Amino acid sequence: MPALGQSARATAPVVGELEIVAELPIRPALVTVDRSNRIFATVHWFDRAEPQLIEITGRREYRPWPSADWNRGFGAGPDTYDQPLGILVDGKDRVWTVDCGIFPTLADGLPPEPNRSPRILAFDAETGENVVNVTLPLDTNPIGTYPQDIAVDDENEIVYLADIGAGVRPPGIVMVNLKAGTARRFDGHPSLEPENVNLMVEGKTLVFPDGNGGFAPARIGINPITVSADNNTVFYGPMCGLGYYALDARPLRGGASDAEVAASIRRIANKPVCDGIATDAEGNHFLTNLGENSIDRIDADGVLTRLVQDDRLIWADGVRFGPDGWLYISVNQLNRSPLFSGGGEEGVPPYYIMRVNTGTQGLIGR
């Protein structure tokens, strides 16, 4: 019997072939897979009665991970999740997540300012032991900022966070050097900011409150983030934007000035409005295309093509490679959630964990 996420197929998988791995009653946020093909996902904060981080144990089954205690609820203590979102398994088989802080439930479903600072957490995938628990400093992450996606350089023990800022700070990249015990924020660069591009899903332009009692088209800056196979390049882009960028990680982690870091940034390709990005060992990038219900590919030459389109891919949120070379995808209808619907839940379960064969050499944790 194959393990979850593995196939008993007699023939080679077809590139671009999409498979359902799990059908869930709750909304998975981002997904990752460890070296044993165990699948983990964070859970969006709308489903507060459920665990905040889960292991997928069957096609329709899951359990709180690493324990029920860690999933006791918001503000229950330092050894509990508040709002984990970004997640990945690195090359050392550690499950990393960025915990965005505490958000009380509001009747309209919209998040107010949190009242606890974001944290970086890591766990041994095999034992569930908590091996990293770092609260981000206020100078890089004042309360209310929103670091929601994560990339890890496990060679240099450096964590990169994509922080949309949430109006408290400009969108930025937060770099945490775990060996040195330091953190740095790089923001104020145009590549991190949203472009004047609408976030359209299922043909509808999504909006946020404009602060004056009305609504305006959503404008979200840096969201997807990943690092190259050699750990020397950080790739990213704004969610509401069509530019895909590369930043030389060496000046950033070496303490160079913001001006020197900015000088290393290159626009390397066009991209769709997207949420998640994964990078393989060959320099290809796989992106969730929110407007087209698809997974797209940017090759090493910067050429954008379509890998797979499927009407079930309603808000493909996160993508990560597993050890089997497949690309795993969390699909959660986020556009139908209280965040975008104005307060009502319009999502229709099941929500999916899917996977697709890319035909390339995937990298676990990318």
Short mmCIF file of C-alpha atoms in Angstrom, two decimals:
data_model
loop_
_atom_site.label_atom_id
_atom_site.label_comp_id
_atom_site.label_asym_id
_atom_site.label_seq_id
_atom_site.Cartn_x
_atom_site.Cartn_y
_atom_site.Cartn_z
CA MET A 1 0.00 0.00 0.00
CA PRO A 2 1.59 3.33 -0.99
CA ALA A 3 1.92 6.08 1.61
CA LEU A 4 -0.27 9.16 1.41
CA GLY A 5 0.93 11.29 -1.48
CA GLN A 6 2.56 8.31 -3.21
CA SER A 7 1.19 6.49 -6.22
CA ALA A 8 0.99 2.80 -7.05
CA ARG A 9 0.96 3.60 -10.77
CA ALA A 10 2.52 1.18 -13.24
CA THR A 11 3.44 3.90 -15.72
CA ALA A 12 5.34 7.15 -15.39
CA PRO A 13 3.22 10.15 -14.35
CA VAL A 14 2.18 12.60 -17.04
CA VAL A 15 3.66 16.09 -16.81
CA GLY A 16 0.88 18.52 -15.93
CA GLU A 17 -1.39 15.79 -14.59
CA LEU A 18 -3.28 16.99 -11.52
CA GLU A 19 -4.24 14.63 -8.68
CA ILE A 20 -6.31 15.10 -5.52
CA VAL A 21 -4.38 14.03 -2.42
CA ALA A 22 -6.83 15.19 0.26
CA GLU A 23 -10.36 16.59 0.48
CA LEU A 24 -10.84 18.65 3.63
CA PRO A 25 -13.80 20.27 5.41
CA ILE A 26 -11.51 23.09 6.62
CA ARG A 27 -9.55 25.63 4.61
CA PRO A 28 -5.83 24.75 4.26
CA ALA A 29 -3.59 27.79 3.98
CA LEU A 30 -0.14 26.61 2.89
CA VAL A 31 1.21 23.10 2.48
CA THR A 32 4.53 21.27 2.78
CA VAL A 33 5.84 17.70 2.59
CA ASP A 34 8.65 16.06 4.57
CA ARG A 35 11.24 13.55 3.39
CA SER A 36 8.93 10.64 4.33
CA ASN A 37 6.09 12.06 2.22
CA ARG A 38 4.11 13.20 5.25
CA ILE A 39 1.97 16.20 4.36
CA PHE A 40 1.47 19.19 6.65
CA ALA A 41 -0.71 22.27 6.21
CA THR A 42 -1.56 25.39 8.14
CA VAL A 43 -5.24 26.27 8.52
CA HIS A 44 -6.67 29.70 7.77
CA TRP A 45 -7.78 31.64 10.83
CA PHE A 46 -11.43 31.63 9.72
CA ASP A 47 -11.65 28.04 10.97
CA ARG A 48 -10.74 28.85 14.57
CA ALA A 49 -12.51 25.87 16.08
CA GLU A 50 -10.13 23.61 14.21
CA PRO A 51 -6.40 22.94 14.67
CA GLN A 52 -4.14 25.64 13.28
CA LEU A 53 -1.53 23.25 11.87
CA ILE A 54 -2.39 19.75 10.72
CA GLU A 55 -0.85 16.59 9.36
CA ILE A 56 -2.86 14.98 6.57
CA THR A 57 -3.38 11.35 7.60
CA GLY A 58 -5.84 10.21 4.94
CA ARG A 59 -7.79 11.43 1.98
CA ARG A 60 -10.38 12.95 4.33
CA GLU A 61 -8.49 12.72 7.61
CA TYR A 62 -6.10 14.94 9.53
CA ARG A 63 -4.75 15.45 13.03
CA PRO A 64 -3.38 18.44 14.96
CA TRP A 65 0.39 18.61 14.67
CA PRO A 66 2.71 18.23 16.46
CA SER A 67 0.17 17.86 19.27
CA ALA A 68 -3.21 18.97 20.51
CA ASP A 69 -1.45 21.17 23.09
CA TRP A 70 0.20 23.26 20.38
CA ASN A 71 -3.26 23.74 18.88
CA ARG A 72 -5.04 24.79 22.09
CA GLY A 73 -6.05 28.17 20.71
CA PHE A 74 -5.08 31.79 20.39
CA GLY A 75 -3.14 33.26 23.29
CA ALA A 76 -3.06 30.03 25.28
CA GLY A 77 0.67 30.36 25.96
CA PRO A 78 4.14 30.46 24.40
CA ASP A 79 3.91 26.81 23.36
CA THR A 80 0.75 27.22 21.32
CA TYR A 81 0.01 28.58 17.86
CA ASP A 82 -1.67 31.93 17.40
CA GLN A 83 -1.97 32.18 13.62
CA PRO A 84 0.57 30.05 11.72
CA LEU A 85 0.51 30.62 7.98
CA GLY A 86 3.70 30.18 5.93
CA ILE A 87 5.09 26.64 6.22
CA LEU A 88 7.87 24.52 4.74
CA VAL A 89 10.05 21.51 5.45
CA ASP A 90 13.75 22.21 4.94
CA GLY A 91 16.59 19.91 3.89
CA LYS A 92 17.20 18.97 7.53
CA ASP A 93 13.62 17.71 7.86
CA ARG A 94 12.46 20.54 10.10
CA VAL A 95 8.93 21.86 9.76
CA TRP A 96 9.07 25.67 9.76
CA THR A 97 6.17 28.05 10.13
CA VAL A 98 5.73 31.77 10.61
CA ASP A 99 3.10 32.53 13.24
CA CYS A 100 1.53 35.89 12.41
CA GLY A 101 0.22 36.70 15.91
CA ILE A 102 -3.20 36.85 17.57
CA PHE A 103 -6.31 37.97 15.72
CA PRO A 104 -9.56 38.03 17.72
CA THR A 105 -12.68 36.96 15.87
CA LEU A 106 -14.84 39.81 14.60
CA ALA A 107 -18.44 39.57 13.43
CA ASP A 108 -17.57 40.91 9.98
CA GLY A 109 -14.70 38.46 9.61
CA LEU A 110 -12.09 41.16 9.03
CA PRO A 111 -8.84 41.01 11.02
CA PRO A 112 -8.06 43.84 13.42
CA GLU A 113 -4.57 44.55 14.69
CA PRO A 114 -3.07 41.53 16.45
CA ASN A 115 -1.92 41.84 20.04
CA ARG A 116 1.10 39.56 20.01
CA SER A 117 4.21 39.82 17.86
CA PRO A 118 4.85 37.32 15.06
CA ARG A 119 7.14 34.35 15.68
CA ILE A 120 9.24 31.89 13.74
CA LEU A 121 8.76 28.28 14.83
CA ALA A 122 10.48 25.07 13.74
CA PHE A 123 9.86 21.46 14.72
CA ASP A 124 11.66 18.19 14.12
CA ALA A 125 9.42 16.50 11.55
CA GLU A 126 9.99 13.02 12.98
CA THR A 127 9.64 13.73 16.71
CA GLY A 128 7.57 16.93 16.73
CA GLU A 129 10.06 18.57 19.11
CA ASN A 130 10.04 22.37 18.98
CA VAL A 131 13.61 23.34 18.02
CA VAL A 132 13.17 27.04 17.14
CA ASN A 133 10.85 29.56 18.82
CA VAL A 134 11.86 33.13 18.00
CA THR A 135 9.70 36.20 18.55
CA LEU A 136 10.41 38.82 15.89
CA PRO A 137 11.73 42.12 17.26
CA LEU A 138 9.56 45.21 17.19
CA ASP A 139 12.01 47.16 15.03
CA THR A 140 11.52 44.73 12.14
CA ASN A 141 7.97 43.66 12.94
CA PRO A 142 5.89 46.10 14.96
CA ILE A 143 2.66 44.54 16.17
CA GLY A 144 0.25 44.56 13.25
CA THR A 145 2.72 43.68 10.52
CA TYR A 146 1.89 40.51 8.62
CA PRO A 147 4.79 38.18 7.69
CA GLN A 148 2.82 35.48 5.93
CA ASP A 149 5.20 33.42 3.79
CA ILE A 150 8.57 31.88 4.56
CA ALA A 151 11.73 30.69 2.83
CA VAL A 152 14.65 29.00 4.61
CA ASP A 153 18.36 28.81 3.80
CA ASP A 154 19.20 25.79 5.94
CA GLU A 155 22.90 25.94 5.03
CA ASN A 156 23.40 29.37 6.61
CA GLU A 157 20.48 29.09 9.08
CA ILE A 158 18.74 32.14 7.65
CA VAL A 159 14.98 32.65 7.38
CA TYR A 160 13.37 35.03 4.89
CA LEU A 161 9.83 36.28 5.45
CA ALA A 162 7.52 38.02 2.99
CA ASP A 163 5.73 40.68 5.05
CA ILE A 164 2.85 42.51 3.36
CA GLY A 165 3.11 45.18 6.06
CA ALA A 166 -0.65 45.49 6.60
CA GLY A 167 -0.43 49.28 6.68
CA VAL A 168 1.88 49.31 9.72
CA ARG A 169 5.10 49.19 7.68
CA PRO A 170 5.69 49.15 3.92
CA PRO A 171 5.76 45.67 2.38
CA GLY A 172 9.17 44.13 2.95
CA ILE A 173 11.49 41.17 3.33
CA VAL A 174 12.49 40.27 6.88
CA MET A 175 15.74 38.31 7.19
CA VAL A 176 16.43 36.44 10.43
CA ASN A 177 19.95 35.12 11.02
CA LEU A 178 19.46 32.36 13.56
CA LYS A 179 23.18 31.80 14.15
CA ALA A 180 23.83 35.47 14.89
CA GLY A 181 20.51 36.06 16.64
CA THR A 182 19.78 39.11 14.48
CA ALA A 183 16.92 40.29 12.29
CA ARG A 184 16.75 42.86 9.52
CA ARG A 185 13.95 44.39 7.49
CA PHE A 186 14.38 45.52 3.89
CA ASP A 187 11.49 47.62 2.61
CA GLY A 188 10.75 50.78 0.66
CA HIS A 189 11.75 49.30 -2.72
CA PRO A 190 9.28 49.46 -5.64
CA SER A 191 9.63 45.72 -6.35
CA LEU A 192 8.05 44.99 -2.97
CA GLU A 193 5.06 47.25 -3.49
CA PRO A 194 1.76 46.34 -5.19
CA GLU A 195 1.30 47.47 -8.75
CA ASN A 196 -1.93 48.98 -10.02
CA VAL A 197 -3.18 45.50 -10.89
CA ASN A 198 -6.50 44.08 -9.73
CA LEU A 199 -6.79 40.84 -7.80
CA MET A 200 -9.40 38.97 -9.84
CA VAL A 201 -10.59 35.47 -8.96
CA GLU A 202 -13.51 33.70 -10.62
CA GLY A 203 -13.98 36.83 -12.73
CA LYS A 204 -14.56 39.09 -9.71
CA THR A 205 -12.32 41.97 -8.59
CA LEU A 206 -11.65 41.52 -4.89
CA VAL A 207 -11.85 44.53 -2.59
CA PHE A 208 -10.84 45.66 0.89
CA PRO A 209 -12.39 48.35 3.11
CA ASP A 210 -10.96 51.73 2.15
CA GLY A 211 -11.12 53.23 5.64
CA ASN A 212 -13.86 55.66 4.67
CA GLY A 213 -16.83 53.34 4.86
CA GLY A 214 -16.44 52.10 1.31
CA PHE A 215 -14.35 49.57 -0.59
CA ALA A 216 -11.41 49.75 -2.96
CA PRO A 217 -9.69 47.11 -5.11
CA ALA A 218 -7.28 45.04 -3.03
CA ARG A 219 -3.63 46.02 -3.40
CA ILE A 220 -1.25 43.51 -1.81
CA GLY A 221 2.53 43.77 -2.06
CA ILE A 222 5.18 41.09 -1.64
CA ASN A 223 3.58 37.75 -0.95
CA PRO A 224 5.29 34.76 -2.63
CA ILE A 225 8.94 34.20 -1.71
CA THR A 226 11.48 31.42 -2.26
CA VAL A 227 15.24 30.88 -2.44
CA SER A 228 17.43 29.32 -5.12
CA ALA A 229 18.98 25.88 -4.81
CA ASP A 230 22.36 27.42 -3.91
CA ASN A 231 20.74 29.80 -1.38
CA ASN A 232 22.30 32.85 -3.04
CA THR A 233 19.16 34.31 -4.63
CA VAL A 234 15.83 35.29 -3.11
CA PHE A 235 12.94 35.27 -5.59
CA TYR A 236 9.73 37.17 -4.90
CA GLY A 237 6.99 39.35 -6.28
CA PRO A 238 3.97 41.35 -5.20
CA MET A 239 0.68 39.46 -5.21
CA CYS A 240 -0.97 42.36 -7.04
CA GLY A 241 1.71 42.76 -9.65
CA LEU A 242 3.11 41.31 -12.85
CA GLY A 243 6.82 41.54 -12.05
CA TYR A 244 8.97 38.67 -10.75
CA TYR A 245 12.21 39.67 -9.06
CA ALA A 246 15.57 38.24 -7.98
CA LEU A 247 17.59 39.66 -5.09
CA ASP A 248 21.20 38.67 -4.40
CA ALA A 249 21.05 37.22 -0.89
CA ARG A 250 24.76 37.69 -0.19
CA PRO A 251 24.72 41.48 0.34
CA LEU A 252 21.56 41.16 2.43
CA ARG A 253 22.91 38.50 4.75
CA GLY A 254 26.37 40.14 4.75
CA GLY A 255 25.13 43.38 6.28
CA ALA A 256 25.30 45.58 3.18
CA SER A 257 23.38 48.84 3.12
CA ASP A 258 19.83 49.01 1.82
CA ALA A 259 21.16 50.84 -1.23
CA GLU A 260 23.60 48.01 -1.98
CA VAL A 261 20.85 45.42 -1.51
CA ALA A 262 18.56 47.40 -3.81
CA ALA A 263 21.28 47.55 -6.47
CA SER A 264 21.27 43.74 -6.65
CA ILE A 265 17.56 43.46 -7.51
CA ARG A 266 16.63 42.41 -11.04
CA ARG A 267 13.25 41.96 -12.68
CA ILE A 268 13.71 38.55 -14.28
CA ALA A 269 10.29 37.71 -15.69
CA ASN A 270 6.63 38.55 -16.00
CA LYS A 271 4.26 36.66 -13.72
CA PRO A 272 0.52 36.42 -13.14
CA VAL A 273 -1.26 37.70 -10.04
CA CYS A 274 -0.22 34.89 -7.72
CA ASP A 275 0.02 33.73 -4.13
CA GLY A 276 2.56 30.88 -3.97
CA ILE A 277 5.88 30.12 -5.67
CA ALA A 278 8.20 27.10 -5.66
CA THR A 279 11.63 26.74 -7.27
CA ASP A 280 13.25 23.54 -8.52
CA ALA A 281 16.88 22.44 -8.87
CA GLU A 282 16.95 23.46 -12.54
CA GLY A 283 16.01 27.10 -12.00
CA ASN A 284 12.34 26.77 -12.93
CA HIS A 285 9.69 28.58 -10.90
CA PHE A 286 6.12 27.33 -10.43
CA LEU A 287 3.45 29.87 -9.53
CA THR A 288 -0.21 29.82 -8.59
CA ASN A 289 -2.18 31.87 -11.13
CA LEU A 290 -5.20 33.15 -9.20
CA GLY A 291 -7.05 34.66 -12.13
CA GLU A 292 -6.84 31.63 -14.40
CA ASN A 293 -7.17 28.76 -11.89
CA SER A 294 -3.83 27.42 -13.01
CA ILE A 295 -0.25 26.61 -12.11
CA ASP A 296 2.20 28.44 -14.36
CA ARG A 297 5.91 27.99 -14.94
CA ILE A 298 8.73 30.48 -15.42
CA ASP A 299 11.75 28.70 -16.88
CA ALA A 300 15.40 29.55 -16.25
CA ASP A 301 15.31 31.94 -19.22
CA GLY A 302 12.35 33.87 -17.81
CA VAL A 303 9.75 32.46 -20.21
CA LEU A 304 6.25 32.14 -18.71
CA THR A 305 4.12 29.15 -19.75
CA ARG A 306 1.14 27.19 -18.41
CA LEU A 307 1.69 23.87 -16.59
CA VAL A 308 -1.92 23.00 -15.78
CA GLN A 309 -5.31 24.71 -15.72
CA ASP A 310 -8.23 23.23 -13.83
CA ASP A 311 -11.48 24.81 -12.65
CA ARG A 312 -11.01 23.12 -9.27
CA LEU A 313 -7.95 25.30 -8.62
CA ILE A 314 -10.03 28.06 -7.01
CA TRP A 315 -7.38 30.08 -5.19
CA ALA A 316 -4.39 27.79 -5.33
CA ASP A 317 -2.64 29.27 -2.30
CA GLY A 318 0.64 27.49 -1.61
CA VAL A 319 2.98 25.23 -3.58
CA ARG A 320 5.86 23.09 -2.30
CA PHE A 321 7.89 20.24 -3.74
CA GLY A 322 7.86 16.91 -1.97
CA PRO A 323 10.67 14.33 -1.99
CA ASP A 324 8.94 12.45 -4.81
CA GLY A 325 9.37 15.31 -7.31
CA TRP A 326 5.68 16.20 -7.33
CA LEU A 327 4.52 19.74 -6.65
CA TYR A 328 1.93 19.86 -3.85
CA ILE A 329 -0.77 22.56 -3.89
CA SER A 330 -3.20 23.88 -1.27
CA VAL A 331 -6.52 24.98 -2.80
CA ASN A 332 -8.84 26.89 -0.48
CA GLN A 333 -11.35 29.20 -2.22
CA LEU A 334 -9.94 32.10 -0.20
CA ASN A 335 -11.83 34.57 -2.39
CA ARG A 336 -15.06 33.11 -0.97
CA SER A 337 -13.91 33.49 2.65
CA PRO A 338 -15.01 36.18 5.14
CA LEU A 339 -11.85 38.15 4.34
CA PHE A 340 -13.11 38.94 0.85
CA SER A 341 -16.84 38.23 0.99
CA GLY A 342 -17.70 41.04 3.39
CA GLY A 343 -18.40 38.81 6.37
CA GLY A 344 -20.21 35.70 5.11
CA GLU A 345 -18.63 32.34 4.41
CA GLU A 346 -19.24 31.45 0.77
CA GLY A 347 -16.75 28.62 0.43
CA VAL A 348 -18.04 25.20 -0.57
CA PRO A 349 -16.05 22.26 0.85
CA PRO A 350 -14.20 20.15 0.12
CA TYR A 351 -11.00 22.16 0.06
CA TYR A 352 -8.09 20.38 -1.55
CA ILE A 353 -4.53 19.34 -1.24
CA MET A 354 -3.53 18.47 -4.80
CA ARG A 355 -0.32 17.62 -6.59
CA VAL A 356 1.00 17.88 -10.12
CA ASN A 357 3.97 16.34 -11.86
CA THR A 358 6.27 19.05 -13.24
CA GLY A 359 8.68 16.83 -15.15
CA THR A 360 11.59 18.60 -13.43
CA GLN A 361 13.90 17.95 -10.50
CA GLY A 362 12.03 19.29 -7.51
CA LEU A 363 13.66 20.44 -4.29
CA ILE A 364 12.08 19.65 -0.94
CA GLY A 365 11.44 22.87 0.96
CA ARG A 366 11.33 25.01 -2.16
#
